[in-house]
XYZ file of C-alpha atoms in Angstrom:
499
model
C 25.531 4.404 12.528
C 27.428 1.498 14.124
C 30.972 1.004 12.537
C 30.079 -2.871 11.263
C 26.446 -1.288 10.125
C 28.393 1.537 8.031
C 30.397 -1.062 6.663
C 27.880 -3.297 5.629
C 25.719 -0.801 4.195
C 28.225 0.943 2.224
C 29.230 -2.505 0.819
C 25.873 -3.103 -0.316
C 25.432 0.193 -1.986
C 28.650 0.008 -4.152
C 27.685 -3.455 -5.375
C 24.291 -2.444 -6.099
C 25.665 0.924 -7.805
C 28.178 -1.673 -9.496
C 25.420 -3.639 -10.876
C 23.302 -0.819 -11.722
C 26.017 1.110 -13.968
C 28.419 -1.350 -14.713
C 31.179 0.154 -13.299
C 33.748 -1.593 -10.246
C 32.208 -0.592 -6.633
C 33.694 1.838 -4.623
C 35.550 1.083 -1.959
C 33.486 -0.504 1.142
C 34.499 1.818 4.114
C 33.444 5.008 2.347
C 29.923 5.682 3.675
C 27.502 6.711 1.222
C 24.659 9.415 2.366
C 21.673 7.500 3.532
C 18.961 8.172 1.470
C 15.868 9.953 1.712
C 12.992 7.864 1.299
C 9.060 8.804 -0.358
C 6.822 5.710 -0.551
C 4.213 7.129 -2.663
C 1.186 4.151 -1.676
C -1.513 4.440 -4.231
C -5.128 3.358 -3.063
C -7.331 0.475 -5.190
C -4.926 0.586 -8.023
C -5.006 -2.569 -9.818
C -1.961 -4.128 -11.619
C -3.428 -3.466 -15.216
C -3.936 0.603 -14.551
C -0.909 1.906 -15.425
C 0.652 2.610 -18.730
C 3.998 1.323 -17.878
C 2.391 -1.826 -16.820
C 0.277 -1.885 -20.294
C -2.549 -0.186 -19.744
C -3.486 1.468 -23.238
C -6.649 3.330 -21.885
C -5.021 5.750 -19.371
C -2.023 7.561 -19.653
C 0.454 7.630 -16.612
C 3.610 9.157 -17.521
C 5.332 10.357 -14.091
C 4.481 6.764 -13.095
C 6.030 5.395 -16.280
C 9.152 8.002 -15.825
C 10.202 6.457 -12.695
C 9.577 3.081 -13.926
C 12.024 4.011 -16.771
C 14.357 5.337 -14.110
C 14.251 2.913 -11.709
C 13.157 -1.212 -11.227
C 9.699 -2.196 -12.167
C 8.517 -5.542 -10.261
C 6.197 -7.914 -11.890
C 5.185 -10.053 -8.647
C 4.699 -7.472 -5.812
C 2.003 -7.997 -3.318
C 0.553 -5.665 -1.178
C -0.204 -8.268 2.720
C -4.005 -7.886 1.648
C -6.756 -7.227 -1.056
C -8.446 -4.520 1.259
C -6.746 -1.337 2.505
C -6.616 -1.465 6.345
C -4.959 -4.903 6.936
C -2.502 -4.296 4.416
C -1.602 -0.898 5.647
C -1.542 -2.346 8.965
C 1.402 -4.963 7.916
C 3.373 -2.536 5.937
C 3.931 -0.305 9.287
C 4.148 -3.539 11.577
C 6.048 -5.914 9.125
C 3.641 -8.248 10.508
C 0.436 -10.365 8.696
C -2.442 -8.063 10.012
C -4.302 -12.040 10.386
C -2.434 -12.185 13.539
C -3.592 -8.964 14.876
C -7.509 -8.984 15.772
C -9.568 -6.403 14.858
C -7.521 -5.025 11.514
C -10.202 -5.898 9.066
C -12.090 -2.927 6.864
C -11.622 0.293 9.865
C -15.072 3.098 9.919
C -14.012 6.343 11.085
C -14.652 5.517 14.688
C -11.864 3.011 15.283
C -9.524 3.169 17.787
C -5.887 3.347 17.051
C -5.261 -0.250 15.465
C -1.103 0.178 15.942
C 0.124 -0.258 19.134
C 2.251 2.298 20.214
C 4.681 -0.287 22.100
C 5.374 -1.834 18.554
C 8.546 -1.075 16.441
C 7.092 0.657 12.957
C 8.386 1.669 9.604
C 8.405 5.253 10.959
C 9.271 4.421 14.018
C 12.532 2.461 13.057
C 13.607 5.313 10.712
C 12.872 8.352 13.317
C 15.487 5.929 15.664
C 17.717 6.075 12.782
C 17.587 9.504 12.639
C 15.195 10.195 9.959
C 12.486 13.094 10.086
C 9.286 11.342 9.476
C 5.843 12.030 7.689
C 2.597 11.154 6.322
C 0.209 12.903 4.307
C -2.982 11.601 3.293
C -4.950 8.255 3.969
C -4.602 6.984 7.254
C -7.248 4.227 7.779
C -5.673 2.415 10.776
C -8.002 4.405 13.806
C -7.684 6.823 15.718
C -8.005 7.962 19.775
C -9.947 5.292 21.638
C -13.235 3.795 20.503
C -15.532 6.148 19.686
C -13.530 8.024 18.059
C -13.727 11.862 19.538
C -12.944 14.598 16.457
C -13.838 17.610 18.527
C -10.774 17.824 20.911
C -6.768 16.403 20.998
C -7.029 12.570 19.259
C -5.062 10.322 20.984
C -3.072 8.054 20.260
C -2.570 8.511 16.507
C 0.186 8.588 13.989
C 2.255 10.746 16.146
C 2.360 8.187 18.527
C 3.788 5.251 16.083
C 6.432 7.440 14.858
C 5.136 9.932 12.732
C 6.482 13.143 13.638
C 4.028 15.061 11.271
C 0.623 13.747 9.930
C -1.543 15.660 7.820
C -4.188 12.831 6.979
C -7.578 11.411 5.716
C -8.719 9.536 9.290
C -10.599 6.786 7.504
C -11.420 6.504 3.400
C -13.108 9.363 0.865
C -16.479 7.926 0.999
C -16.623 7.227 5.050
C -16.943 10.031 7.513
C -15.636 11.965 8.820
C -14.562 13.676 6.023
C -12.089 16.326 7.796
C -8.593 16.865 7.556
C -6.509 15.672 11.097
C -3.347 17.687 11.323
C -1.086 15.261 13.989
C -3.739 15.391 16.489
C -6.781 17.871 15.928
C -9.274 18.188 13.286
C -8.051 21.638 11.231
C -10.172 24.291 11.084
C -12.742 23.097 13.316
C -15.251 25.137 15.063
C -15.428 24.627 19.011
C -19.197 25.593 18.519
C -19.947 22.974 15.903
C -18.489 19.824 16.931
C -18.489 16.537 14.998
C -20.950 13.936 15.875
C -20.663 10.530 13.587
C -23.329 8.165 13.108
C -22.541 4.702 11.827
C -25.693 3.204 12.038
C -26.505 5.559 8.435
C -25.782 3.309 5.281
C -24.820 5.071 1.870
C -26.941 6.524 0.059
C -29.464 7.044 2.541
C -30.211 10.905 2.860
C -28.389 11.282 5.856
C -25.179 9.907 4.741
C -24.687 12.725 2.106
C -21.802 15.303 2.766
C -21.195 17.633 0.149
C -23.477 15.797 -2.331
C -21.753 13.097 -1.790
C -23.436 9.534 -0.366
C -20.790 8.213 2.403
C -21.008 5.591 4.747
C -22.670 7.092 7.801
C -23.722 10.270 9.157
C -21.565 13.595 9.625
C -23.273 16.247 11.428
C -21.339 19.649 12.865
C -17.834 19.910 11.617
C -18.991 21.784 8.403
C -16.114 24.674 8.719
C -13.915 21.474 8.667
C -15.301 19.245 5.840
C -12.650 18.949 2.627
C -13.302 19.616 -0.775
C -13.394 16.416 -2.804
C -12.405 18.400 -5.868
C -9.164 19.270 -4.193
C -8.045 16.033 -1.784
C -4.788 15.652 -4.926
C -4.101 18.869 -4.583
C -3.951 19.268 -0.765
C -2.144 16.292 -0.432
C 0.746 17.282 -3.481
C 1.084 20.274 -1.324
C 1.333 18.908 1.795
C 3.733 16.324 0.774
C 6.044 18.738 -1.335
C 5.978 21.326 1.823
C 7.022 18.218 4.305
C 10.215 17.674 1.846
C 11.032 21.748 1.727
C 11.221 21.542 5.592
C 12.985 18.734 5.916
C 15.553 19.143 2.535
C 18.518 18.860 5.098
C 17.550 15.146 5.097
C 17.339 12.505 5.889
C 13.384 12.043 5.559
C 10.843 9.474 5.121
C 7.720 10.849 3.620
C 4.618 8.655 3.030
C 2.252 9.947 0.515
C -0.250 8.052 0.946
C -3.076 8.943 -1.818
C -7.383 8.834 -1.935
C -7.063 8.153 -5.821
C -8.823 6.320 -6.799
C -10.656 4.778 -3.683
C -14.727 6.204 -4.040
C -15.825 8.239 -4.070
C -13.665 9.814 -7.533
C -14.195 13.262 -7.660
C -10.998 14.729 -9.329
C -10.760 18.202 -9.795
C -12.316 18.935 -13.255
C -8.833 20.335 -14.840
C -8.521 16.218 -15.465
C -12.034 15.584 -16.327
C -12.348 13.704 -19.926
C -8.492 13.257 -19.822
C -8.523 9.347 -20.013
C -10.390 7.159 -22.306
C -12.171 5.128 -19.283
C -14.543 7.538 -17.545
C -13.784 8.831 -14.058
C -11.921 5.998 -13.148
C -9.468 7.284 -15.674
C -9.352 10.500 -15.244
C -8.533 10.010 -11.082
C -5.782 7.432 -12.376
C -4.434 10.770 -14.648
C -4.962 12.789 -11.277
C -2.877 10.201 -9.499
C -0.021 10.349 -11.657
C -0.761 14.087 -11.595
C 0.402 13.821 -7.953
C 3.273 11.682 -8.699
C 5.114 14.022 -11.318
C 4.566 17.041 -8.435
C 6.598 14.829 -5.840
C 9.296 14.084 -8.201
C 9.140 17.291 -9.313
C 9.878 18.881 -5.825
C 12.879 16.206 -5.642
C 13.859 17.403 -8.011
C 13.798 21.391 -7.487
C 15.274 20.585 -4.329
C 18.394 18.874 -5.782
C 17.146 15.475 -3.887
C 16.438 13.360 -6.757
C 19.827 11.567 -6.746
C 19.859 10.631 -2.944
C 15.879 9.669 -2.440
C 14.988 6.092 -3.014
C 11.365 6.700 -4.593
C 8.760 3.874 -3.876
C 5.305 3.684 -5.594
C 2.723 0.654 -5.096
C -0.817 0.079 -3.872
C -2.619 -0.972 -1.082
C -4.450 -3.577 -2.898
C -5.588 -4.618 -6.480
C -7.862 -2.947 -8.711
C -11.526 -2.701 -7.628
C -14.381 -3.862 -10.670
C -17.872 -3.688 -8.732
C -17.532 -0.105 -6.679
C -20.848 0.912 -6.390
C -21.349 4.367 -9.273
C -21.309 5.291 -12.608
C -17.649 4.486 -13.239
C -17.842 0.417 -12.158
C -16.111 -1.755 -14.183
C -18.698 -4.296 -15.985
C -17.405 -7.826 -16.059
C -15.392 -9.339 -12.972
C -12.183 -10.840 -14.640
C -13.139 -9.661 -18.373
C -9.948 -7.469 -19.488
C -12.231 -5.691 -21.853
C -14.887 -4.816 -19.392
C -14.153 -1.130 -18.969
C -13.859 0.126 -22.899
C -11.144 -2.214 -23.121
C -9.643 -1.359 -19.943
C -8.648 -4.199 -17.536
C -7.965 -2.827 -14.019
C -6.215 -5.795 -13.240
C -4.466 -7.032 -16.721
C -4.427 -10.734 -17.417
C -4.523 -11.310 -13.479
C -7.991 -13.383 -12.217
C -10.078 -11.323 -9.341
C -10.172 -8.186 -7.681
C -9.856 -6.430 -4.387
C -11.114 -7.920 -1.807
C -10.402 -11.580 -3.252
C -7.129 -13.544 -2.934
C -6.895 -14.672 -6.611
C -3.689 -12.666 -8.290
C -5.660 -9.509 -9.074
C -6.640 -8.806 -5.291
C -3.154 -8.428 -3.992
C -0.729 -8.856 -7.055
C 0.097 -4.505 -7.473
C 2.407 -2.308 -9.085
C 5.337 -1.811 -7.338
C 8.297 0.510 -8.693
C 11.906 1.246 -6.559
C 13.982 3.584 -7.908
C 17.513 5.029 -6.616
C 19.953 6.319 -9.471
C 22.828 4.526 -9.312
C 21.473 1.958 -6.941
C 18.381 0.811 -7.297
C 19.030 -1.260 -10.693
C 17.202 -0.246 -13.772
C 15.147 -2.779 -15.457
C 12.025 -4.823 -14.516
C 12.353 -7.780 -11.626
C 10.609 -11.044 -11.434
C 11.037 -11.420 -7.781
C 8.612 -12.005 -5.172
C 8.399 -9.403 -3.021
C 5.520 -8.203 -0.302
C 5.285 -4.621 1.066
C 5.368 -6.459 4.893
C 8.958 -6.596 3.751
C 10.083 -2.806 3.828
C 10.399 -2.649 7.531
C 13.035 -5.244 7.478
C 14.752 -4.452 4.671
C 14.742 -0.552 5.295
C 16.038 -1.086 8.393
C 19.165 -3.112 6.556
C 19.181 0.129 4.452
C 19.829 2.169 7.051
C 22.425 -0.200 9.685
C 19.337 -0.569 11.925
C 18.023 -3.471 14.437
C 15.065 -4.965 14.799
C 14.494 -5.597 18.122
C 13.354 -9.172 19.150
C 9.959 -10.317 18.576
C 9.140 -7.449 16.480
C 7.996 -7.354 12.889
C 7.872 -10.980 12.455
C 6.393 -11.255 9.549
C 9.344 -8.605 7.515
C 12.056 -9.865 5.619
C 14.751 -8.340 4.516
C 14.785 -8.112 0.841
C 16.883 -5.328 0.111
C 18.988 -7.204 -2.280
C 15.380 -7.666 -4.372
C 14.467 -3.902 -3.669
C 17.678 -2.919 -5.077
C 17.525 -5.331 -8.112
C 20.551 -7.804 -6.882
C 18.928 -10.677 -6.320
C 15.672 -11.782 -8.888
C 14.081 -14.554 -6.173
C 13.132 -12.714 -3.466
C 11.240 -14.321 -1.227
C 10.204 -18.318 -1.102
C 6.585 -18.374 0.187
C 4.353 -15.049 0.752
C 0.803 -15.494 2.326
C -2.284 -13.106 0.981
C -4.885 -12.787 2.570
C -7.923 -11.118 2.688
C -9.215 -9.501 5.912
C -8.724 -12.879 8.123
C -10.685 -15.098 6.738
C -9.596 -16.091 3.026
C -6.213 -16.922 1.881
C -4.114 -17.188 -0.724
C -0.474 -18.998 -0.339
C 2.192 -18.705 -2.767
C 5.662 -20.831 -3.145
C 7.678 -19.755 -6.181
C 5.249 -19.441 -9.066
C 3.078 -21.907 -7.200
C -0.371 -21.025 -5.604
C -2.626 -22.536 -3.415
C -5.755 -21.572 -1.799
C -5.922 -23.849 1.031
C -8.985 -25.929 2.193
C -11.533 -24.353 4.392
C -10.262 -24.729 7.801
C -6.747 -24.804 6.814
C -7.088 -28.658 5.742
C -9.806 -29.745 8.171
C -12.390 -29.407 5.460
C -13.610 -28.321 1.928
C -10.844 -28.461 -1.474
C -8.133 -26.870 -1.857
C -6.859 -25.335 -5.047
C -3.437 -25.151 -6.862
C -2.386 -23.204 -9.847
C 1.167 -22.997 -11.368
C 1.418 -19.681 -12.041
C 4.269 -20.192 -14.407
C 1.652 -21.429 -16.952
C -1.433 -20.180 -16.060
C -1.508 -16.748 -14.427
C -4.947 -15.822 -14.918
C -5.627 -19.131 -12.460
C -7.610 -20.700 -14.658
C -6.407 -24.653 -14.219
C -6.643 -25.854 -10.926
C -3.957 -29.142 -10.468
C -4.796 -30.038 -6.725
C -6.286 -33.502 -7.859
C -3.089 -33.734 -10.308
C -0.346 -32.518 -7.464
C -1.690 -34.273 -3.961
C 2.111 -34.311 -2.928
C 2.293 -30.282 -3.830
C -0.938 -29.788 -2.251
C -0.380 -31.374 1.271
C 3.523 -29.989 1.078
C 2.199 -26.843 0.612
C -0.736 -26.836 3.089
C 1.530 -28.388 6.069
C 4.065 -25.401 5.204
C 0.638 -22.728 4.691
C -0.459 -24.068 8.305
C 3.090 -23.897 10.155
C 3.521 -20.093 9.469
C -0.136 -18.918 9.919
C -0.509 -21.307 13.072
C -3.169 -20.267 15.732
C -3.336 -16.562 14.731
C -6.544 -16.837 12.980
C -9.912 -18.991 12.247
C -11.151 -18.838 8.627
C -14.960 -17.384 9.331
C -15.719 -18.435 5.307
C -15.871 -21.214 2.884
C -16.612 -18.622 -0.181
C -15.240 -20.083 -3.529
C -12.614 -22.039 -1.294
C -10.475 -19.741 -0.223
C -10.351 -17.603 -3.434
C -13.046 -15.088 -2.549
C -15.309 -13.616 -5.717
C-alpha cells in the first residue's frame, strides 16, 4: 500500500474505531490489518422480511446477530428492483441504464461484464486480495449462445474472480448445473446440455426435477443440482473458500438463491416460519448466514472481516406458486407478513419497496454499532472499498460509485445527496434527501411526474408535484443531467412508478 494510502486509511480506521468504542484513536501511522471482506447478497428479500427489521412472522436470528453487532441502515438501495441490472452495478459501480443489454439475463447470455472494466473483484485482487464467489451469478456467460458442454469463456474468472463456484442464471431458469470457474461440474461428455428458450414455464418441457423452469434442459442430467440442497452447497462452498484463504486477505461473495423461485428448502426447515415456504427459505437463508459467521468465527477471523449482508432487490408479492403473497402493498397480505414493511411496491417497480433493502455492515471496533439513516446504494462499494483498501480508481471507470465509506463505517449519517433507481431501463425512480420523484415519461418531454416527501409519507401515498412545481422541475433538470443520453424510457406504466 502506498505510504499516503496507509496513512489515510489507518487515520480513518482509528476515528471510526474512536467513534465506535468511545475511546481516543490510535495513532495515524500505525497500519491496521486490512480486512477481510464477505458480502453475503441475499436474492428477492424485501425490506419487511427480516426480524431485525420487524418482521414478526419469520425468525432471522444470525441476520439479527450481526445487526446487533454491527450498523443497520434504514435507506439502502440496491441500483435496481430486478436482479441482473443491479448485480451488474454493484461489480461495475456503474447504473446498469447506461450499459445496453443488462435487463432480466436467461441462461444463454453472453458475459454482460466487460473484461476491460475495473470490478469490485477486480480492484481488490489488484490490492492483493484472494477473491471469490459462490452462488448466483446471473450476469452471462461465454458468448451468445451460451455453450455448457466445454470451457465457458469469458466468465467470472475473467472480471476478477479467482474462484467461482456459481448458479449461471436464477433457480427457476435453466440450466440448472453447477459452473465451477469455467466448466459445468460433473458433466458427462456423452450427454451434453442443449437449452431451449423458446419453452415457457410450466409447459411439460420446461420441468427439471419436477420442477417448472423457464425453458428447456435436455442432457446434462449427471450435472443437474438438487434444489433441496442449493443452501447447503453454497454454506459449504463459501466456508471452504475462507479455510483456504484464512491467511487473508479475502473477498468472498456469497451470493444466495433464497428466496428467488423456485423455494425448495431442504425439509429440515420446512414448517419453521409462520408464512409458508416463503418463510421457511427466509429461515434457510439466515440458516446460511449463521454458518458463514460461524466459520469466521472458528477461524479466529471474526474481528478483522467487515461482514456485509443486503439484497439484490425488494421483496417479490406476485411470484407465480403456492407461496405468493396476496395483496400488492397490503402489509397483512401474507398472514400478516409484509415482505416489504410500510414501504409502497415491489420488485420490479421503482416505488420504495422495489429497491429500498436491508443492508447491514459490521466490523468490531470499526464499523459503528447502531442503526444509520443515510442514503446509501450498493453501486457505492466499489468506490468506497477501494478507499478501504488505499486503492485507485482508474479514470473513467466506475462512474457511477461513490465513496461512502464514512456512511459504511457509521461516521457520517447523510450519505449520499441524490441516488437514481431504476428498474431494468425503462422506469425510474429519483431520490434527493428524503425527496422522491418519478419523473415524467420521457424524462420531462411528456406524461406527470410524481413527488413524494418521504419524510412524511413513506409508503408514497401523497403525491405534491402540483403543490412543489419549483421541486419538481429542480429535481427533473438535476434527474436528466446525470442519466443524460444513456437510456430511452420504452414505458409510460403508472408514470414512472411501475405496478
Amino acid at each position: 500500500m502506498r505510504p499516503l494510502l496507509a496513512y489515510v486509511f489507518s487515520a480513518l480506521c482509528a476515528a471510526s474505531q474512536a467513534i465506535a468504542t468511545g475511546q481516543p484513536p490510535a495513532p495515524a501511522g500505525r497500519e491496521a490489518a486490512r480486512p477481510n471482506i464477505v458480502l453475503i447478497y441475499a436474492d428477492d428479500i424485501g425490506y419487511g422480511d427480516l426480524s431485525c427489521y420487524g418482521a414478526k412472522k419469520v425468525a432471522t436470528p444470525n441476520i439479527d446477530r450481526l445487526a446487533a453487532q454491527g450498523l443497520r441502515f434504514t435507506d439502502a438501495h440496491s441500483v435496481a428492483s430486478v436482479c441482473t441490472p443491479s448485480r451488474y452495478s454493484l461489480l461495475t459501480g456503474k447504473y446498469a441504464f447506461r450499459q445496453p443489454g443488462t435487463g432480466i439475463a436467461s441462461g444463454v447470455e453472453g458475459l454482460l461484464v466487460d473484461p476491460a472494466r475495473t470490478t469490485l473483484p477486480s480492484m481488490l485482487k489488484g490490492s492483493g486480495y484472494a477473491t471469490g464467489i459462490v452462488g448466483k451469478w446471473h450476469l452471462g456467460l461465454g458468448v451468445k449462445p451460451t455453450d455448457y458442454n466445454g470451457k465457458i469463456r469469458p466468465g467470472p474468472n475473467d472480471v476478477g474472480f479467482e474462484y467461482a463456484w456459481i448458479m449461471p442464471a436464477t433457480g427457476d431458469r435453466v440450466p440448472c448445473v453447477w459452473v465451477e470457474n469455467d466448466r459445468v461440474v460433473n458433466l458427462d461428455p456423452t450427454d451434453p446440455i442443449k437449452l431451449d428458450y423458446r419453452v415457457k414455464r410450466g409447459e411439460p418441457r420446461s420441468f427439471v426435477n419436477g420442477v417448472p423452469r423457464i425453458g428447456e434442459q435436455t442432457g446434462g442430467e449427471a450435472a443437474l443440482w438438487d434444489d433441496e440442497n442449493i443452501s447447503t452447497v453454497v454454506a459449504q462452498k463459501s466456508n471452504a473458500f475462507m479455510e483456504r484463504h484464512q491467511a487473508g486477505p479475502f473477498f468472498l461473495e456469497v451470493s444466495t438463491h433464497n428466496i428467488h423461485v423456485p423455494r425448495v428448502p431442504n425439509p429440515r426447515f420446512i414448517g419453521k416460519s409462520d408464512c409458508g415456504v416463503r418463510g421457511d427459505a427466509i429461515v434457510e437463508l439466515d440458516w446460511i448466514v449463521g454458518e458463514v459467521l460461524g466459520k469466521l468465527e472458528a477461524l479466529g477471523l471474526a474481528d478483522n472481516t467487515l461482514v456485509m449482508f443486503s439484497s439484490d432487490n425488494g421483496g417479490v408479492l406476485d411470484d407465480n406458486g403456492p407461496d405468493k403473497v396476496h395483496g400488492v402493498g397490503d402489509p397483512d397480505g401474507s398472514n400478516g407478513h409484509g415482505p416489504n414493511g410500510v414501504l409502497r411496491g415491489q420488485k420490479g417497480t421503482v416505488w420504495e419497496g422495489g429497491t429500498r433493502v436491508p443492508m447491514i455492515a459490521r466490523w468490531p471496533g470499526h464499523v459503528r454499532r447502531g442503526v444509520s439513516d443515510a442514503l446509501v446504494s450498493q453501486v457505492d462499494l466499489l468506490a468506497s472499498l477501494a478507499a478501504l483498501t488505499g486503492e485507485s480508481i482508474p479514470a473513467g471507470e466506475a462512474p457511477d460509485s461513490e465513496n461512502q465509506l464514512a456512511a459504511l463505517m457509521g461516521v457520517d449519517s447523510t450519505g449520499r445527496r441524490s441516488l437514481v433507481e431504476q428498474r431494468n431501463a425503462d422506469l425510474f425512480g429519483f431520490r434527493q434527501g428524503m425527496w422522491k420523484l418519478f419523473p415524467a415519461v420521457g424524462r420531462g418531454k411528456g406524461g406527470e411526474a410524481r413527488l413524494y416527501n418521504l419524510a412524511d409519507d413513506l409508503g408514497e401515498t401523497n403525491d405534491l408535484a402540483a403543490d412543489q412545481p419549483g421541486r419538481v422541475k429542480e429535481m427533473t433538470d438535476r434527474f436528466n443531467q446525470i442519466v443524460g443520453d444513456s437510456v430511452v424510457q420504452k414505458s409510460p406504466r403508472r408514470r414512472g412508478a411501475g405496478k
